[in-house]
CSV table of C-alpha atoms in Angstrom, one decimal:
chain,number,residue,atom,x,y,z
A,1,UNK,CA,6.6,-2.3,9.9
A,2,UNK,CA,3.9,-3.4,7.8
A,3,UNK,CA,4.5,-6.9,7.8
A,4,UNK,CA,4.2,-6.7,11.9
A,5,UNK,CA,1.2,-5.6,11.3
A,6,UNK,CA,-0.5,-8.1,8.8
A,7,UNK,CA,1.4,-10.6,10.7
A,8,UNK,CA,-0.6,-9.4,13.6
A,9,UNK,CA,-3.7,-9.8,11.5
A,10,UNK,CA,-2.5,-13.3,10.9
A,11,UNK,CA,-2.4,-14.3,14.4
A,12,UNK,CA,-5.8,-12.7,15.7
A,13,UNK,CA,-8.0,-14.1,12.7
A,14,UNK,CA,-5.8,-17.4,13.6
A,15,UNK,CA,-7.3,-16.7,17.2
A,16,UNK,CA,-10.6,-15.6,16.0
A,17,UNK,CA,-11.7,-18.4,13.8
A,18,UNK,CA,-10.4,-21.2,15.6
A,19,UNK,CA,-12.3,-23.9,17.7
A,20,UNK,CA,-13.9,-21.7,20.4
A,21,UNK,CA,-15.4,-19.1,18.4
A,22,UNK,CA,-16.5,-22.5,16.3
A,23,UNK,CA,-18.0,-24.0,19.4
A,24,UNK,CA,-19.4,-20.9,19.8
A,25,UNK,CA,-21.1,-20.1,16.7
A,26,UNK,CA,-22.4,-24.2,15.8
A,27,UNK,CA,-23.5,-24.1,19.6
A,28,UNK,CA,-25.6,-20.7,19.6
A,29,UNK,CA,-26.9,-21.7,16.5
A,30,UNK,CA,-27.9,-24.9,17.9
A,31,UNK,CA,-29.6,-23.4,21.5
A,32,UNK,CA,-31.3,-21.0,19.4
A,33,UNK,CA,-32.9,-24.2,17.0
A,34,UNK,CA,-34.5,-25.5,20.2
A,35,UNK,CA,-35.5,-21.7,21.0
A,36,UNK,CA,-37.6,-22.0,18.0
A,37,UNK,CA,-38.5,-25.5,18.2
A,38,UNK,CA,-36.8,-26.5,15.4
A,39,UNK,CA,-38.9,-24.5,13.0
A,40,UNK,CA,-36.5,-24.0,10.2
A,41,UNK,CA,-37.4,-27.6,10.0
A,42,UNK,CA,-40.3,-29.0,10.8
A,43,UNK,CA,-42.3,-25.8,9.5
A,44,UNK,CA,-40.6,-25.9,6.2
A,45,UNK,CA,-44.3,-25.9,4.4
A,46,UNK,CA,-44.9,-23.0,6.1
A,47,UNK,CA,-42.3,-20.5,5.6
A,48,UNK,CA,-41.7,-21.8,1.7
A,49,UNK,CA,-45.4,-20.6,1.6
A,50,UNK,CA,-45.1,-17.4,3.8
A,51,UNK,CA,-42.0,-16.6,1.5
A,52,UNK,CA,-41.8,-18.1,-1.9
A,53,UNK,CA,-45.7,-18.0,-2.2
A,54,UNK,CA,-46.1,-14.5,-0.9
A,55,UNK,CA,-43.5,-13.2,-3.7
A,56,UNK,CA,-45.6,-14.9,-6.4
A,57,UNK,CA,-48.9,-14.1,-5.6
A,58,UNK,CA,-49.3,-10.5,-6.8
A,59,UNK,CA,-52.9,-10.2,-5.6
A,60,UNK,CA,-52.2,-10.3,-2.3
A,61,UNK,CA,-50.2,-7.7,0.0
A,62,UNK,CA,-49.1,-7.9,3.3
A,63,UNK,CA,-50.0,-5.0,5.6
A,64,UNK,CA,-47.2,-3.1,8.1
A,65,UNK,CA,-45.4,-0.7,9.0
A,66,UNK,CA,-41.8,-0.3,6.9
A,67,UNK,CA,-39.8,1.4,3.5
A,68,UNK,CA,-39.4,-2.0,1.8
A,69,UNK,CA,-41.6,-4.7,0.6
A,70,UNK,CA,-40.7,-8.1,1.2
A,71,UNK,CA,-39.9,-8.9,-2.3
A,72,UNK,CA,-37.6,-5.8,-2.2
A,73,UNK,CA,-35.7,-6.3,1.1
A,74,UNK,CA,-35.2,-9.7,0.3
A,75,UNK,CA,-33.6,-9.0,-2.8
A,76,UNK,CA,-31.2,-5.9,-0.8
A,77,UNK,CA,-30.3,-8.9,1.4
A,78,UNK,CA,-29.5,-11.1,-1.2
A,79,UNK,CA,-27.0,-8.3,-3.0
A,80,UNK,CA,-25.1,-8.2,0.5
A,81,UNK,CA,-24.8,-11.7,0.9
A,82,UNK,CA,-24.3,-13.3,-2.6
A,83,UNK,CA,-21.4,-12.0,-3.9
A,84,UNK,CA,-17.4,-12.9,-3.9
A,85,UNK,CA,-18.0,-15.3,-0.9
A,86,UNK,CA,-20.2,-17.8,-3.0
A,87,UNK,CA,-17.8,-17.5,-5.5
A,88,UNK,CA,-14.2,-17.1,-4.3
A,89,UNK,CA,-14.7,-17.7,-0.7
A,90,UNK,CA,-15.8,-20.8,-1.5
A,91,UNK,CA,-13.0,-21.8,-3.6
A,92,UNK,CA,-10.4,-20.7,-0.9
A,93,UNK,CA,-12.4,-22.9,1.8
A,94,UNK,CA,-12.0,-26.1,-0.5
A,95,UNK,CA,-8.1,-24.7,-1.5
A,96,UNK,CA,-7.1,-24.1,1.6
A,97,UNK,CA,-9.3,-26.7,4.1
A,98,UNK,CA,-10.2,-29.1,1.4
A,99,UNK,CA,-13.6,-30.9,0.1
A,100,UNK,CA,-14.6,-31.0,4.1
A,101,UNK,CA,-15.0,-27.6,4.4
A,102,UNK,CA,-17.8,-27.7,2.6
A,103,UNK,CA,-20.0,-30.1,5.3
A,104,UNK,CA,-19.3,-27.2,7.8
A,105,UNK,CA,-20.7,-24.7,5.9
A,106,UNK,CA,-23.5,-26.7,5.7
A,107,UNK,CA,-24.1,-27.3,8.9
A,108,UNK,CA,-23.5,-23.6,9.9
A,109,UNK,CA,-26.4,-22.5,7.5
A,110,UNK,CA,-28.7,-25.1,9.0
A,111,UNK,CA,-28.7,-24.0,12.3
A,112,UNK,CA,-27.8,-20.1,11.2
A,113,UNK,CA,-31.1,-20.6,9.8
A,114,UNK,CA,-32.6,-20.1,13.1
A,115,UNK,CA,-29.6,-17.7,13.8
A,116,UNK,CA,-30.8,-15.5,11.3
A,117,UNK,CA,-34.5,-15.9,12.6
A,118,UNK,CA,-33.7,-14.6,16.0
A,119,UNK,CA,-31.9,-11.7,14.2
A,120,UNK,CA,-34.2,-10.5,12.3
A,121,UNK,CA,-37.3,-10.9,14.3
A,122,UNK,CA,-35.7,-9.1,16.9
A,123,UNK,CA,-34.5,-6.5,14.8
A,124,UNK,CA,-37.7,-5.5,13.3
A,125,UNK,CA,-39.7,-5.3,16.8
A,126,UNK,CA,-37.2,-3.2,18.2
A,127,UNK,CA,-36.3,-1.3,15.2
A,128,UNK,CA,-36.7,3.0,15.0
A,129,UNK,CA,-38.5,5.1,12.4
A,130,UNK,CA,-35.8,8.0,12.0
A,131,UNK,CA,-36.6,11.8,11.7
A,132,UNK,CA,-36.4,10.7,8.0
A,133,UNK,CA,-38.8,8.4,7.9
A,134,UNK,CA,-37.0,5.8,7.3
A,135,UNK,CA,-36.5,2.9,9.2
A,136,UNK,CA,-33.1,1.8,11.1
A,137,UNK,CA,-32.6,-1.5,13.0
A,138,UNK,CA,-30.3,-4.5,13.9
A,139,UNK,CA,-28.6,-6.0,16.4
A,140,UNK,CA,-27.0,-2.7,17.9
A,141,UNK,CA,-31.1,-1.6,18.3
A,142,UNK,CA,-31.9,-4.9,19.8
A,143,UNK,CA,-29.1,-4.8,22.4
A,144,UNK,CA,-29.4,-1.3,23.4
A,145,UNK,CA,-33.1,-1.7,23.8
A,146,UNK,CA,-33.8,-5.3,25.6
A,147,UNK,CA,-30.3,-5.5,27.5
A,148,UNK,CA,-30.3,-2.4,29.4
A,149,UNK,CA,-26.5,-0.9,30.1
A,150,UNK,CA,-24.9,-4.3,29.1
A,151,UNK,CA,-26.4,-4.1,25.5
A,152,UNK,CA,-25.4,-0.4,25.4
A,153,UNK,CA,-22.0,-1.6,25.8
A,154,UNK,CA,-22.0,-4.5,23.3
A,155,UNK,CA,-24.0,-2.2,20.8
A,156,UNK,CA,-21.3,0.3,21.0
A,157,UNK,CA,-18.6,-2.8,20.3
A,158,UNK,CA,-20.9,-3.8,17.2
A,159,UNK,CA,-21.9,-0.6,15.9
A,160,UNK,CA,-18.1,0.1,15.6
A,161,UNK,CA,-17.5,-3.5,14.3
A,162,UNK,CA,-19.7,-3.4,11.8
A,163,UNK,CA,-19.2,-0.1,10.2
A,164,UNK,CA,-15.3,-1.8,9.8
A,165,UNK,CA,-16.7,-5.1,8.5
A,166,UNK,CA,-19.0,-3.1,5.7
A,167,UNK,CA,-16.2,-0.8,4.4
A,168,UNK,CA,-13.7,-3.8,4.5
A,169,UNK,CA,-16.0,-6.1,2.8
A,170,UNK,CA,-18.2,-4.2,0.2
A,171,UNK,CA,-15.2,-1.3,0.1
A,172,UNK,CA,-12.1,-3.9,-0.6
A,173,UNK,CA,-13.4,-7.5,-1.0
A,174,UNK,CA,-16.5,-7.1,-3.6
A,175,UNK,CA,-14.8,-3.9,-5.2
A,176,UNK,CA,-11.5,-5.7,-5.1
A,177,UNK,CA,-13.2,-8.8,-6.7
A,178,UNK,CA,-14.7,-6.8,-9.3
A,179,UNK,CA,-12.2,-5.2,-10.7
A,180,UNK,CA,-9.6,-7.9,-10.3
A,181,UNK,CA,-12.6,-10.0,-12.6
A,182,UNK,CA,-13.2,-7.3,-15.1
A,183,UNK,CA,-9.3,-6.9,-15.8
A,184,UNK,CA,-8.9,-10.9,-16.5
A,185,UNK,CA,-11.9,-11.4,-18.5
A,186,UNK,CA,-12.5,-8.2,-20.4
A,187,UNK,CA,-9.0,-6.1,-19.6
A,188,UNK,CA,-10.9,-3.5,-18.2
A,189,UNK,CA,-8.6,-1.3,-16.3
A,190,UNK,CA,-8.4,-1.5,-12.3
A,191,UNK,CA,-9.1,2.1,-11.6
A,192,UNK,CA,-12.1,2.2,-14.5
A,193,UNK,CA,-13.8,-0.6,-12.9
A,194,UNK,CA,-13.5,1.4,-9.4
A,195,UNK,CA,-14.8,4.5,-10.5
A,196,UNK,CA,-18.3,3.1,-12.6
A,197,UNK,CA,-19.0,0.7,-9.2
A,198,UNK,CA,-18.4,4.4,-7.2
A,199,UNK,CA,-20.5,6.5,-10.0
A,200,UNK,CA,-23.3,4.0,-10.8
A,201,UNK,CA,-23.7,3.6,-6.9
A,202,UNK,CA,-23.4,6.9,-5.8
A,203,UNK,CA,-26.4,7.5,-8.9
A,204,UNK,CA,-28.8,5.1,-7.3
A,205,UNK,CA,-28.3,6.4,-4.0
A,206,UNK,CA,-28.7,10.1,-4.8
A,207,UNK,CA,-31.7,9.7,-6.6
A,208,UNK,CA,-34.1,7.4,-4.3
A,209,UNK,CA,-32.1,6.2,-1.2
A,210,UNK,CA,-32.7,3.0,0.4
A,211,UNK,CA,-36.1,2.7,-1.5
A,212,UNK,CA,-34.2,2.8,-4.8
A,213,UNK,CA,-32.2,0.4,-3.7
A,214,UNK,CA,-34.6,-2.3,-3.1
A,215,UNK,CA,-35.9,-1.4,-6.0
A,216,UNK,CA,-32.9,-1.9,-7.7
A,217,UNK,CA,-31.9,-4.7,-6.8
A,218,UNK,CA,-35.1,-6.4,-7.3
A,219,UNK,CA,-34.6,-6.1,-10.9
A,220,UNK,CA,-31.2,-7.1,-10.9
A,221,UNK,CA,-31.0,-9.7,-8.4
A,222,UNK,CA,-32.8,-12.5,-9.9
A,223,UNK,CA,-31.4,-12.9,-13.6
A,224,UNK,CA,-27.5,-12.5,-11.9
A,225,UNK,CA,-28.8,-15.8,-9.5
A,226,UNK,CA,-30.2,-17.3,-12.5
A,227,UNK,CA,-27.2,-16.7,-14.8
A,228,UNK,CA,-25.2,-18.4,-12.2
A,229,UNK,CA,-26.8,-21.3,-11.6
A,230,UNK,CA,-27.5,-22.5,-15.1
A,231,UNK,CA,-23.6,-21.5,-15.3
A,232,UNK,CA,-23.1,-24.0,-12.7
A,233,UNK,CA,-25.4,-26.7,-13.4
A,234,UNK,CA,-23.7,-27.0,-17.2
A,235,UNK,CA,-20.3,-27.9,-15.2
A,236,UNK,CA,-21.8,-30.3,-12.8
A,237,UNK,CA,-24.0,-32.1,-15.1
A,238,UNK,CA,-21.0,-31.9,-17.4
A,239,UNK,CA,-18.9,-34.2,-15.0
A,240,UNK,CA,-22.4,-35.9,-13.5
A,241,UNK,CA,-20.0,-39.2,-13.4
A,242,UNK,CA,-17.8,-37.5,-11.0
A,243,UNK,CA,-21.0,-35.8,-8.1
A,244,UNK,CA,-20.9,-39.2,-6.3
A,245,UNK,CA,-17.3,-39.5,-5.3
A,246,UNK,CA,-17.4,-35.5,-4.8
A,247,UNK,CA,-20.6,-36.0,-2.0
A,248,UNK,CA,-18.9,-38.7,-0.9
A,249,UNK,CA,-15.3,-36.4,-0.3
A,250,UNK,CA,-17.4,-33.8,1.1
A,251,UNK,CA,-18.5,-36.0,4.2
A,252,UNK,CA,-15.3,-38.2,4.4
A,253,UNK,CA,-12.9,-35.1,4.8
A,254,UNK,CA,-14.9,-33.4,7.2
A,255,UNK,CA,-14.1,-36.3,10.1
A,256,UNK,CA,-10.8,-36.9,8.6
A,257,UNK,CA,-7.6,-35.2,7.4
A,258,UNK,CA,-7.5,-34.6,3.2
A,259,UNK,CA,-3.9,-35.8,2.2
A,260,UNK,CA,-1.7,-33.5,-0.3
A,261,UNK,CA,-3.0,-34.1,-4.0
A,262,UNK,CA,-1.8,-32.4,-6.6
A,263,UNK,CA,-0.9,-28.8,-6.0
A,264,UNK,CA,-3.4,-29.7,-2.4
A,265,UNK,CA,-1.0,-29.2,0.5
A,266,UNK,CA,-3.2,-31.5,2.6
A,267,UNK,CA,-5.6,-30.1,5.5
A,268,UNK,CA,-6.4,-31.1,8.9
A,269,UNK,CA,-10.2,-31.6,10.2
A,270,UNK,CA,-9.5,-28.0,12.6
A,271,UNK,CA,-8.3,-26.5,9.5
A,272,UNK,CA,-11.7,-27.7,7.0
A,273,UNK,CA,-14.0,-26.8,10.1
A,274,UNK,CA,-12.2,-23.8,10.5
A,275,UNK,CA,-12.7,-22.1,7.0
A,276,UNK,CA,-15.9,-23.8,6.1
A,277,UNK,CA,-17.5,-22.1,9.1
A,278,UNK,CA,-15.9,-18.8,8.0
A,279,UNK,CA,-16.4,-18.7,4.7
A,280,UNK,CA,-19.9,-19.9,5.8
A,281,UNK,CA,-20.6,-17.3,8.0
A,282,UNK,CA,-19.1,-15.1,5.8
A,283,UNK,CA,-21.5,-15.8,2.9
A,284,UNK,CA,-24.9,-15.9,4.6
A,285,UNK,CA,-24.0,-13.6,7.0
A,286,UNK,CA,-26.1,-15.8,10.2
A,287,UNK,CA,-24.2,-14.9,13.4
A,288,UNK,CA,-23.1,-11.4,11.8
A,289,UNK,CA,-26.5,-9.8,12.4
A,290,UNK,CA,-25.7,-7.4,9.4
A,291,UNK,CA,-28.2,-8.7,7.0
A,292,UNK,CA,-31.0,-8.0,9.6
A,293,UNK,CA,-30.6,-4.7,9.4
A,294,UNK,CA,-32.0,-4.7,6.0
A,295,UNK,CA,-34.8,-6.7,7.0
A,296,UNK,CA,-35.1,-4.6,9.9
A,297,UNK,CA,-36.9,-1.6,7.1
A,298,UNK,CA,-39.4,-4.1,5.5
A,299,UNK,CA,-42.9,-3.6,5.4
A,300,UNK,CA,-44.3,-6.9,7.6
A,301,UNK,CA,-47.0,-8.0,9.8
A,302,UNK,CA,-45.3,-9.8,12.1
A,303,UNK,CA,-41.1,-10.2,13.0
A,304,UNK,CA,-41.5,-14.1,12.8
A,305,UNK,CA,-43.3,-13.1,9.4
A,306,UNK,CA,-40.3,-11.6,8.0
A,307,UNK,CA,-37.6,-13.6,9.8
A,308,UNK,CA,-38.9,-16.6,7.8
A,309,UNK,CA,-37.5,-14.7,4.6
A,310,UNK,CA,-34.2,-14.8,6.6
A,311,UNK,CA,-34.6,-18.7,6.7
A,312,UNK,CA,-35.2,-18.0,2.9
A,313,UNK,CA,-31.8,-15.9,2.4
A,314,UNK,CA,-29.7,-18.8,4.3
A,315,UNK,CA,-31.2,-21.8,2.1
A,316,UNK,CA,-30.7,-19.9,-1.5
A,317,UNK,CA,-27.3,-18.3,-0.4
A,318,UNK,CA,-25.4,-21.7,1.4
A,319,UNK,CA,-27.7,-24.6,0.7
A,320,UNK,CA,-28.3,-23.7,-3.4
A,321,UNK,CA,-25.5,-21.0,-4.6
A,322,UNK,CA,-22.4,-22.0,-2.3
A,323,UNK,CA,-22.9,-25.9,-3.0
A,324,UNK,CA,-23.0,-25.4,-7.0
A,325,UNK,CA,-19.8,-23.9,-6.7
A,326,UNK,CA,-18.6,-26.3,-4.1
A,327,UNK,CA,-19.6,-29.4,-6.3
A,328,UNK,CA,-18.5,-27.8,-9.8
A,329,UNK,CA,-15.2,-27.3,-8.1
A,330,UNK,CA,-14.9,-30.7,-6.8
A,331,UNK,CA,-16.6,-32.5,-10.0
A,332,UNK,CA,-14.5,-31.0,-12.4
A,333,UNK,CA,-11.7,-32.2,-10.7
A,334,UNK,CA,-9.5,-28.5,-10.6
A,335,UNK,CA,-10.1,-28.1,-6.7
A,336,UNK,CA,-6.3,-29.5,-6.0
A,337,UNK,CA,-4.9,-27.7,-9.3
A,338,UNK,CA,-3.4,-24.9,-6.4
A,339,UNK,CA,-5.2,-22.5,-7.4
A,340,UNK,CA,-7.4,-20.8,-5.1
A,341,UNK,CA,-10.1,-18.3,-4.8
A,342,UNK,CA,-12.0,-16.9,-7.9
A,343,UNK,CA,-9.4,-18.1,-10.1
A,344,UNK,CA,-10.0,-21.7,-9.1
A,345,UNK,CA,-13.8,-21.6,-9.8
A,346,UNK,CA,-13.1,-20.2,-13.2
A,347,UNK,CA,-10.8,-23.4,-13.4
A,348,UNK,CA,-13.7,-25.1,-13.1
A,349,UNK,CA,-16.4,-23.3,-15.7
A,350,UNK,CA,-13.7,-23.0,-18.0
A,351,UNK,CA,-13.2,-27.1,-17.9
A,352,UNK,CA,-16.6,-27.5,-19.2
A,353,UNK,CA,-17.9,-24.4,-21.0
A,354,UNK,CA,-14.4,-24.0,-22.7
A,355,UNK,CA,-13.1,-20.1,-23.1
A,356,UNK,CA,-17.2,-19.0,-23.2
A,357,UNK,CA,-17.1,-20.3,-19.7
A,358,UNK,CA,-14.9,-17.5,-18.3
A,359,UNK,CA,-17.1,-14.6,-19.8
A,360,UNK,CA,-20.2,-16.6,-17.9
A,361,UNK,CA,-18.6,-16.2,-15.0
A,362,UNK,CA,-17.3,-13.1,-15.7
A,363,UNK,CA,-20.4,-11.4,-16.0
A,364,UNK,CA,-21.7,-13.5,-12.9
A,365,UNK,CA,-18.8,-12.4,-10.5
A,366,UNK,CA,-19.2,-8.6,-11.7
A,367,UNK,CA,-23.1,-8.6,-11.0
A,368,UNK,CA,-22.7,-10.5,-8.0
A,369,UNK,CA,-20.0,-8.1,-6.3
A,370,UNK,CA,-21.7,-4.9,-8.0
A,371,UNK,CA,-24.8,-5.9,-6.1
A,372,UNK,CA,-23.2,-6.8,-3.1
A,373,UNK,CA,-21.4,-3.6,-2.5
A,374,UNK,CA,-24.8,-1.8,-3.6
A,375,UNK,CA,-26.6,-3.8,-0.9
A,376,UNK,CA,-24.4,-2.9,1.9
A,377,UNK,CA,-25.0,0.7,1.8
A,378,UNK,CA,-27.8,-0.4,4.0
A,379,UNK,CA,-25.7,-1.5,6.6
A,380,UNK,CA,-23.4,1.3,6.7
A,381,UNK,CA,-26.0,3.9,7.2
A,382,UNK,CA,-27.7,1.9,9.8
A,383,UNK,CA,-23.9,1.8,11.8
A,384,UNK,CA,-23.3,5.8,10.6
A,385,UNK,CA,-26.7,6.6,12.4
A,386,UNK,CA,-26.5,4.6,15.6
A,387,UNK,CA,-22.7,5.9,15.8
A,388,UNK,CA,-22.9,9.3,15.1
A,389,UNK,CA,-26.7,10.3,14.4
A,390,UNK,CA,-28.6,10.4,11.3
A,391,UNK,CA,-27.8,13.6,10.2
A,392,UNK,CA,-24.0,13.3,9.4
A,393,UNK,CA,-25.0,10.2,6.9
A,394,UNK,CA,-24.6,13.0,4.4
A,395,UNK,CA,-21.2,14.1,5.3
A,396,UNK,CA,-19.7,10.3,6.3
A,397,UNK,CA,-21.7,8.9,3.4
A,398,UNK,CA,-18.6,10.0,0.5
A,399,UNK,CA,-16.2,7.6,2.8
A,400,UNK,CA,-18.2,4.3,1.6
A,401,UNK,CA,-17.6,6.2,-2.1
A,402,UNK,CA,-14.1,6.8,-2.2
A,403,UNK,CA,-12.6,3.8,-0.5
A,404,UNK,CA,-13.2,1.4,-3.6
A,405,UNK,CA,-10.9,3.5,-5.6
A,406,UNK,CA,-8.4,2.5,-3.2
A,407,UNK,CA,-9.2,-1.3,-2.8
A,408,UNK,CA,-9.3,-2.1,-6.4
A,409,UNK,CA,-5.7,-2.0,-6.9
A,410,UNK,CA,-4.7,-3.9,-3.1
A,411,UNK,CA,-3.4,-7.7,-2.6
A,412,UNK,CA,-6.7,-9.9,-2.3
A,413,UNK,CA,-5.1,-12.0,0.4
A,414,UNK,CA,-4.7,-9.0,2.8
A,415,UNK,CA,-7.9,-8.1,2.4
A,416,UNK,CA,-9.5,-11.5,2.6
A,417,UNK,CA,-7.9,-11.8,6.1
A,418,UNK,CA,-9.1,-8.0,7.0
A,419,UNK,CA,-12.8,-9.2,6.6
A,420,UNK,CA,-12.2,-12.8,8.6
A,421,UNK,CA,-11.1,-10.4,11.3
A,422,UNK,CA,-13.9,-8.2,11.5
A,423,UNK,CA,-16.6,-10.9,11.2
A,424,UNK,CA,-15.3,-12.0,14.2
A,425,UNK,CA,-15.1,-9.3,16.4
A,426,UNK,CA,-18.9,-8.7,15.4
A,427,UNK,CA,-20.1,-12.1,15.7
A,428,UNK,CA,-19.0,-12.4,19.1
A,429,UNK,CA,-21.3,-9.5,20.8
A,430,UNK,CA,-24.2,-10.2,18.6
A,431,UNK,CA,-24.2,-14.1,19.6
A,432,UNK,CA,-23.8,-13.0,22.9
A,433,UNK,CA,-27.0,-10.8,22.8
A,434,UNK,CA,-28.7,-13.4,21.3
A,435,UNK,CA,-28.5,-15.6,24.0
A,436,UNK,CA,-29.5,-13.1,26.7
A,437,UNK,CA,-32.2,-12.7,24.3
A,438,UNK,CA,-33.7,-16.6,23.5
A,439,UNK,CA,-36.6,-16.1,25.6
A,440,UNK,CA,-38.2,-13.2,24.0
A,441,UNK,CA,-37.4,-14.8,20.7
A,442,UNK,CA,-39.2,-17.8,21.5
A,443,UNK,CA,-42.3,-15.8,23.0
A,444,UNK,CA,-41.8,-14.0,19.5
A,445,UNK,CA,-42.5,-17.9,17.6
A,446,UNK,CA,-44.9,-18.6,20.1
A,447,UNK,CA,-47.1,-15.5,20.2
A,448,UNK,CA,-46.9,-15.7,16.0
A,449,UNK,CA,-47.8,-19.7,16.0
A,450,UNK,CA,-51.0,-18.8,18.2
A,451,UNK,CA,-52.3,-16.3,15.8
């Protein structure tokens, strides 16, 4: 019985992920670049500046209406989306499609940079203040409220869709991943891991909400990116001889099939485009719409304003994390060992840092996932509300608690094809939306380029 089932999960990820919802996702991206004029690139002065140089310059605040500052909600965004995709989704990409995959994932951030843009500028002018106070928005907001009775529908379909996708993914993927890391590096036990994520968690949520959060994971977002790119950076510049061919493998398998090599079973261009743009999806979240509902509570003067942090979010998660891991697996040389997933990129910081490497990673993959699973109690209250109204957050809230006491002990490979599925069944509405929606996206860029 259950093996008709996951074979059924097989075959509708299969469905999901193959060329049309590819077409789909590279082409929306695309219509959406020209929406915006090509922004993300030729105004990359200005929202490095409007980003970047707004975080550092302490003297000056931007004014608004919102829970989180900027600083704060872009560090809740990055918990969601850098976690066990940088790391092991990655790897699986590369094991499974090869060094191609990794060209697709770049070219899905580029243009899901102005995915992302349209998501969150959209989300924060038609977000809601709640009877709370605080602040709930995303795509199932912007649907409902610019589409009429066709975005009730499809906020209905992606309400539902994404409370699945944020219990599958921070409830069994970054829990999962956690644990699974702190039994092989420290031989911590499954079910201890499960319940300090649950208690820790449950403590920072009980005692400030979603402004403890971003408060949170301001302080502990930065030195888990920094610990894992100096991490990475050792094993690249370690096998510096080797980054040529491995660029050069990146661009030649993404036109042509990779032959078997090694413990490689080979891979077929459908197949590298089809897990690079997963996995890359996957990771920086442009197309889901989830991570907009974060930015949906800061405190901004504009949408454009704080859509250009979502520009921000895609170039640190895909362009800067993803690729250190992508190019220590390839430079190192273990990417067609057969292993795949976390194990394989541990293959690879062991082969230059020796056995310290695996506790630097270690400690990497359990901040990473912690904060990842922290961060996405955003995005499950926001679904919780819009589903079934603000007030039974309380009540529905102990599900997202108790479910990683479950997942820590499950086959990674089931759940790994459990989130492909339900990316995809969000992606698909909120792309659709966002197309109905180009216009007032573009009046958005132009009304904000005028002032």
């Amino acid at each position: 019985m259950f093996e008709l089932i996951w074979s059924k999960i097989y075959s509708i990820t299969d469905f999901l992920w193959g060329i049309p919802l590819m077409i789909l996702v590279i082409g929306v991206g695309i219509y959406l670049t020209f929406k915006a004029k090509f922004f993300q690139i030729l105004h990359i002065k200005m929202w490095i500046k409007l980003t970047l140089g707004q975080l550092f310059n302490k003297t000056k605040k931007v004014e608004g209406d919102g829970q989180l500052n900027s600083y704060q909600a872009l560090s809740a965004v990055l918990a969601g989306t850098v976690g066990s995709g940088n790391i092991a989704g990655v790897a699986a990409a590369i094991a499974v499609g090869g060094p191609g995959s990794v060209f697709w994932m770049w070219l899905i951030a580029i243009f899901g940079m102005a995915t992302k843009m349209a998501e969150v500028s959209l989300s924060v002018k038609y977000r809601v203040k709640g009877l709370n106070g605080e602040y709930y928005g995303g795509p199932m907001y912007y649907m409902k409220k610019a589409l009429g009775k066709t975005g009730s529908i499809l906020a209905s379909i992606y309400a539902i869709g994404l409370l699945i996708l944020v219990l599958t993914d921070a409830c069994f993927v970054q829990a999962n991943t956690l644990a699974t890391t702190a039994k092989d590096v420290f031989n911590i036990p499954l079910i201890l891991s499960g319940v300090l994520l649950v208690a820790i968690s449950l403590a920072v949520v009980l005692t400030g909400g979603i402004n403890k959060i971003g408060a949170f994971c301001g302080k502990i977002v930065p030195p888990m990116i920094i610990v894992y790119i100096i991490g990475s950076l050792y094993v690249i510049f370690t096998n510096i001889s080797n980054v040529p061919s491995a660029i050069s493998s990146i661009f030649k398998y993404a036109f042509q099939p990779a032959p078997a090599i090694g413990g490689f079973a080979g891979a077929t261009i459908t197949l590298a485009m089809a897990r690079g743009a997963s996995r890359g999806i996957f990771s920086n979240e442009a197309g889901e719409g989830t991570a907009a509902t974060v930015h949906a509570t800061a405190i901004t003067d504009h949408p454009i304003h704080q859509s250009m942090f979502g520009i921000l979010e895609v170039f640190i998660d895909t362009i800067i994390i993803c690729s250190l891991t992508s190019l220590s697996i390839l430079a190192s040389g273990v990417w067609s060992n057969g292993n795949t997933g976390a194990i394989l990129t541990f293959d690879a910081f062991r082969s230059a840092w020796g056995s310290i490497g695996i506790y630097v990673l270690g400690i990497a993959v359990i901040l990473f996932t912690y904060s990842s699973y922290l961060g996405f109690y955003v995005e499950f209250r926001t679904s919780v509300a819009y589903l079934f109204g603000e007030k039974t957050e309380k009540y529905l809230k102990w599900i997202f608690f108790i479910m990683p006491l479950i997942a820590v002990t499950m086959e990674i490979e089931k759940i790994w094809d459990m989130a492909d599925m339900a990316v995809g069944f969000i992606v698909i509405p909120n792309l659709i939306a966002l197309v109905l929606l180009g216009n007032k996206f573009s009046n958005l860029i132009n009304e904000y380029l005028k002032r």
